[in-house]
Amino acid sequence: MKIPPGLCVQSTSSGLVLACKLNKSLYGLRQASRQWYAKLSSALQSKGFQPSMNDYSLFIKLHANYLTVMAVYVDDILITGDDLLEITTLKSFLDNQFKIKDLDEIHYFLGLEVLKQSNGFLINQHKFLVDLLSEFHCSAVSPVVSPLDPHSKLSTDVGDLLSDPSGYRRLVGKLNFLQHTRPDISFTVQYLSQFMSAPMIPHLDAAYHVLRYLTGTPTLGLLLSSSSDLTLHGFCDSDWASCADSRRSVSGLILFLGGSPIAWKSKKQPTIALSSVEAEYRALRLLVAKVTWVLRLLTELGVANLAPVDIYCDSQSAIHIAKNPVFHKRTKHIEVDCYFVRDALKSGVIALHSISTSLQVADIFTKSLLGVHQKAFISKLGMDSPSSLRGGVEVHKENEEQKPKDPKSPAHIYYIDPTRSICK
């Protein structure tokens, strides 16, 4: 160990080892995050909050007359609830325990811009997208109507290797963050992520094609409806053996709560499916697992009796396997998936419905679509572009001073300095 600057030591002998005992966790050290969470969790539990068993970054206080929820990401905290007095009391408590900065109603949180509208909240990443297009010099390029050319087939052995792969990896990483509010590019990001280890020129061209698509849709975001409808329903689909290199299938799913998208995924399956039915069934199992988790989380929030959840699948054979317990001979190789879905169906957690391929919303998560179909699916995904942003968007700054807004809204953001709270 080196002697810290400014510390006077009597002995100057060589090989001196200075033993230090830390009485406080310092910001940036490995144990600091754990100590910060322990102190924050202890303080909140003293006020009646309980950490969610399904997401430890979520703290819930469920009272007979009100509900207060805190979402924590390191030292950024988002608070919401249906009792403004309780939120005000909580803010005073946090200010006494820690040093906080109240930014009033939610406006900008972890790179997400939140706009309050008459029909709910619209979440987008416009500022992040503008900066991304500027960084890769695509602000003035001509837009395209699809994030990936449907006729484009990328491979790991076709093309010349990039001399510097860091640019491709940085671009795909940022596109991965952007899909938090842009489910329409989820399949493309999953597709491009397969070539991170040894990217080639065709892979980079495909990534720039995504930027051209985003240039034409810079203000799109997710609309979280303020409707009181809390019905859960989901869609699942798969594209069998679509990977030319490994012949693995792609699973796609999306889950809606009251018409608002709350979960989606495009993922290449870990094993090779021997039939299209097997691929569809594995996509179905992935969605059922997500539904089970969401139901547990909503129960903690005081929202119960949402089962059975309607799940729409465009494979009649997959639905038949789920409903027929004696269909063993053709399904023993996917036995675990079969039993998981069947148990959920038998216990009333889900209800399976057949749907035509043309109405399958999850189709956009399994393959690249033509421009006409891509545009049609955007509205089905619950995405919108706010009227205040159409035709010229005001870019919000993260540290920008915010004007006072309607005090009746219960949504607030707090920034807490973890170094002071841990050392206090």
mmCIF file with all atom_site columns, C-alpha atoms in Angstrom, residues 280-352:
data_model
loop_
_atom_site.group_PDB
_atom_site.id
_atom_site.type_symbol
_atom_site.label_atom_id
_atom_site.label_alt_id
_atom_site.label_comp_id
_atom_site.label_asym_id
_atom_site.label_entity_id
_atom_site.label_seq_id
_atom_site.pdbx_PDB_ins_code
_atom_site.Cartn_x
_atom_site.Cartn_y
_atom_site.Cartn_z
_atom_site.occupancy
_atom_site.B_iso_or_equiv
_atom_site.pdbx_formal_charge
_atom_site.auth_seq_id
_atom_site.auth_comp_id
_atom_site.auth_asym_id
_atom_site.auth_atom_id
_atom_site.pdbx_PDB_model_num
ATOM 1  C CA . GLU A 1 280 ? -43.404 -21.751 -30.768 1.00 0.00 ? 280 GLU A CA 1
ATOM 2  C CA . TYR A 1 281 ? -43.817 -23.623 -27.503 1.00 0.00 ? 281 TYR A CA 1
ATOM 3  C CA . ARG A 1 282 ? -40.523 -22.318 -26.127 1.00 0.00 ? 282 ARG A CA 1
ATOM 4  C CA . ALA A 1 283 ? -41.607 -18.781 -26.962 1.00 0.00 ? 283 ALA A CA 1
ATOM 5  C CA . LEU A 1 284 ? -44.866 -19.498 -25.144 1.00 0.00 ? 284 LEU A CA 1
ATOM 6  C CA . ARG A 1 285 ? -42.979 -20.742 -22.080 1.00 0.00 ? 285 ARG A CA 1
ATOM 7  C CA . LEU A 1 286 ? -40.878 -17.559 -22.034 1.00 0.00 ? 286 LEU A CA 1
ATOM 8  C CA . LEU A 1 287 ? -44.026 -15.408 -22.002 1.00 0.00 ? 287 LEU A CA 1
ATOM 9  C CA . VAL A 1 288 ? -45.704 -17.501 -19.287 1.00 0.00 ? 288 VAL A CA 1
ATOM 10 C CA . ALA A 1 289 ? -42.637 -17.065 -17.066 1.00 0.00 ? 289 ALA A CA 1
ATOM 11 C CA . LYS A 1 290 ? -42.832 -13.294 -17.565 1.00 0.00 ? 290 LYS A CA 1
ATOM 12 C CA . VAL A 1 291 ? -46.565 -13.280 -16.814 1.00 0.00 ? 291 VAL A CA 1
ATOM 13 C CA . THR A 1 292 ? -45.984 -15.212 -13.578 1.00 0.00 ? 292 THR A CA 1
ATOM 14 C CA . TRP A 1 293 ? -43.407 -12.663 -12.400 1.00 0.00 ? 293 TRP A CA 1
ATOM 15 C CA . VAL A 1 294 ? -45.585 -9.663  -13.303 1.00 0.00 ? 294 VAL A CA 1
ATOM 16 C CA . LEU A 1 295 ? -48.564 -11.139 -11.450 1.00 0.00 ? 295 LEU A CA 1
ATOM 17 C CA . ARG A 1 296 ? -46.462 -11.551 -8.299  1.00 0.00 ? 296 ARG A CA 1
ATOM 18 C CA . LEU A 1 297 ? -45.203 -7.974  -8.565  1.00 0.00 ? 297 LEU A CA 1
ATOM 19 C CA . LEU A 1 298 ? -48.699 -6.548  -9.101  1.00 0.00 ? 298 LEU A CA 1
ATOM 20 C CA . THR A 1 299 ? -49.978 -8.521  -6.112  1.00 0.00 ? 299 THR A CA 1
ATOM 21 C CA . GLU A 1 300 ? -47.390 -6.763  -3.937  1.00 0.00 ? 300 GLU A CA 1
ATOM 22 C CA . LEU A 1 301 ? -48.736 -3.457  -5.265  1.00 0.00 ? 301 LEU A CA 1
ATOM 23 C CA . GLY A 1 302 ? -52.238 -4.385  -4.178  1.00 0.00 ? 302 GLY A CA 1
ATOM 24 C CA . VAL A 1 303 ? -53.490 -5.338  -7.642  1.00 0.00 ? 303 VAL A CA 1
ATOM 25 C CA . ALA A 1 304 ? -54.876 -8.853  -7.541  1.00 0.00 ? 304 ALA A CA 1
ATOM 26 C CA . ASN A 1 305 ? -57.358 -11.098 -9.353  1.00 0.00 ? 305 ASN A CA 1
ATOM 27 C CA . LEU A 1 306 ? -55.883 -10.468 -12.807 1.00 0.00 ? 306 LEU A CA 1
ATOM 28 C CA . ALA A 1 307 ? -55.702 -14.156 -13.731 1.00 0.00 ? 307 ALA A CA 1
ATOM 29 C CA . PRO A 1 308 ? -56.325 -15.779 -16.080 1.00 0.00 ? 308 PRO A CA 1
ATOM 30 C CA . VAL A 1 309 ? -54.110 -13.724 -18.390 1.00 0.00 ? 309 VAL A CA 1
ATOM 31 C CA . ASP A 1 310 ? -55.045 -13.967 -22.056 1.00 0.00 ? 310 ASP A CA 1
ATOM 32 C CA . ILE A 1 311 ? -52.116 -15.164 -24.194 1.00 0.00 ? 311 ILE A CA 1
ATOM 33 C CA . TYR A 1 312 ? -52.330 -15.126 -27.973 1.00 0.00 ? 312 TYR A CA 1
ATOM 34 C CA . CYS A 1 313 ? -50.345 -17.599 -30.071 1.00 0.00 ? 313 CYS A CA 1
ATOM 35 C CA . ASP A 1 314 ? -50.604 -18.193 -33.814 1.00 0.00 ? 314 ASP A CA 1
ATOM 36 C CA . SER A 1 315 ? -49.647 -21.880 -33.593 1.00 0.00 ? 315 SER A CA 1
ATOM 37 C CA . GLN A 1 316 ? -52.607 -24.228 -33.231 1.00 0.00 ? 316 GLN A CA 1
ATOM 38 C CA . SER A 1 317 ? -50.248 -27.135 -32.588 1.00 0.00 ? 317 SER A CA 1
ATOM 39 C CA . ALA A 1 318 ? -48.560 -25.388 -29.645 1.00 0.00 ? 318 ALA A CA 1
ATOM 40 C CA . ILE A 1 319 ? -51.951 -24.601 -28.091 1.00 0.00 ? 319 ILE A CA 1
ATOM 41 C CA . HIS A 1 320 ? -53.023 -28.216 -28.627 1.00 0.00 ? 320 HIS A CA 1
ATOM 42 C CA . ILE A 1 321 ? -49.889 -29.505 -26.860 1.00 0.00 ? 321 ILE A CA 1
ATOM 43 C CA . ALA A 1 322 ? -50.542 -27.204 -23.903 1.00 0.00 ? 322 ALA A CA 1
ATOM 44 C CA . LYS A 1 323 ? -54.131 -28.360 -23.528 1.00 0.00 ? 323 LYS A CA 1
ATOM 45 C CA . ASN A 1 324 ? -53.617 -32.081 -24.222 1.00 0.00 ? 324 ASN A CA 1
ATOM 46 C CA . PRO A 1 325 ? -51.768 -33.872 -21.378 1.00 0.00 ? 325 PRO A CA 1
ATOM 47 C CA . VAL A 1 326 ? -51.383 -37.153 -23.334 1.00 0.00 ? 326 VAL A CA 1
ATOM 48 C CA . PHE A 1 327 ? -49.496 -35.707 -26.298 1.00 0.00 ? 327 PHE A CA 1
ATOM 49 C CA . HIS A 1 328 ? -46.244 -37.141 -24.909 1.00 0.00 ? 328 HIS A CA 1
ATOM 50 C CA . LYS A 1 329 ? -44.634 -39.025 -27.777 1.00 0.00 ? 329 LYS A CA 1
ATOM 51 C CA . ARG A 1 330 ? -43.952 -35.922 -29.849 1.00 0.00 ? 330 ARG A CA 1
ATOM 52 C CA . THR A 1 331 ? -43.130 -33.631 -26.921 1.00 0.00 ? 331 THR A CA 1
ATOM 53 C CA . LYS A 1 332 ? -40.926 -35.579 -24.526 1.00 0.00 ? 332 LYS A CA 1
ATOM 54 C CA . HIS A 1 333 ? -37.851 -33.624 -25.718 1.00 0.00 ? 333 HIS A CA 1
ATOM 55 C CA . ILE A 1 334 ? -39.503 -30.391 -24.533 1.00 0.00 ? 334 ILE A CA 1
ATOM 56 C CA . GLU A 1 335 ? -41.035 -31.941 -21.437 1.00 0.00 ? 335 GLU A CA 1
ATOM 57 C CA . VAL A 1 336 ? -39.988 -29.195 -18.961 1.00 0.00 ? 336 VAL A CA 1
ATOM 58 C CA . ASP A 1 337 ? -41.471 -26.432 -21.094 1.00 0.00 ? 337 ASP A CA 1
ATOM 59 C CA . CYS A 1 338 ? -44.632 -28.475 -21.614 1.00 0.00 ? 338 CYS A CA 1
ATOM 60 C CA . TYR A 1 339 ? -45.206 -29.094 -17.912 1.00 0.00 ? 339 TYR A CA 1
ATOM 61 C CA . PHE A 1 340 ? -44.519 -25.464 -16.995 1.00 0.00 ? 340 PHE A CA 1
ATOM 62 C CA . VAL A 1 341 ? -47.101 -24.087 -19.432 1.00 0.00 ? 341 VAL A CA 1
ATOM 63 C CA . ARG A 1 342 ? -49.608 -26.829 -18.672 1.00 0.00 ? 342 ARG A CA 1
ATOM 64 C CA . ASP A 1 343 ? -49.410 -26.169 -14.951 1.00 0.00 ? 343 ASP A CA 1
ATOM 65 C CA . ALA A 1 344 ? -50.004 -22.463 -15.527 1.00 0.00 ? 344 ALA A CA 1
ATOM 66 C CA . LEU A 1 345 ? -52.948 -23.244 -17.797 1.00 0.00 ? 345 LEU A CA 1
ATOM 67 C CA . LYS A 1 346 ? -54.425 -25.799 -15.390 1.00 0.00 ? 346 LYS A CA 1
ATOM 68 C CA . SER A 1 347 ? -54.101 -23.493 -12.361 1.00 0.00 ? 347 SER A CA 1
ATOM 69 C CA . GLY A 1 348 ? -55.842 -20.657 -14.190 1.00 0.00 ? 348 GLY A CA 1
ATOM 70 C CA . VAL A 1 349 ? -52.852 -18.316 -14.445 1.00 0.00 ? 349 VAL A CA 1
ATOM 71 C CA . ILE A 1 350 ? -53.194 -18.063 -18.226 1.00 0.00 ? 350 ILE A CA 1
ATOM 72 C CA . ALA A 1 351 ? -55.797 -18.639 -20.908 1.00 0.00 ? 351 ALA A CA 1
ATOM 73 C CA . LEU A 1 352 ? -54.558 -19.599 -24.390 1.00 0.00 ? 352 LEU A CA 1
#
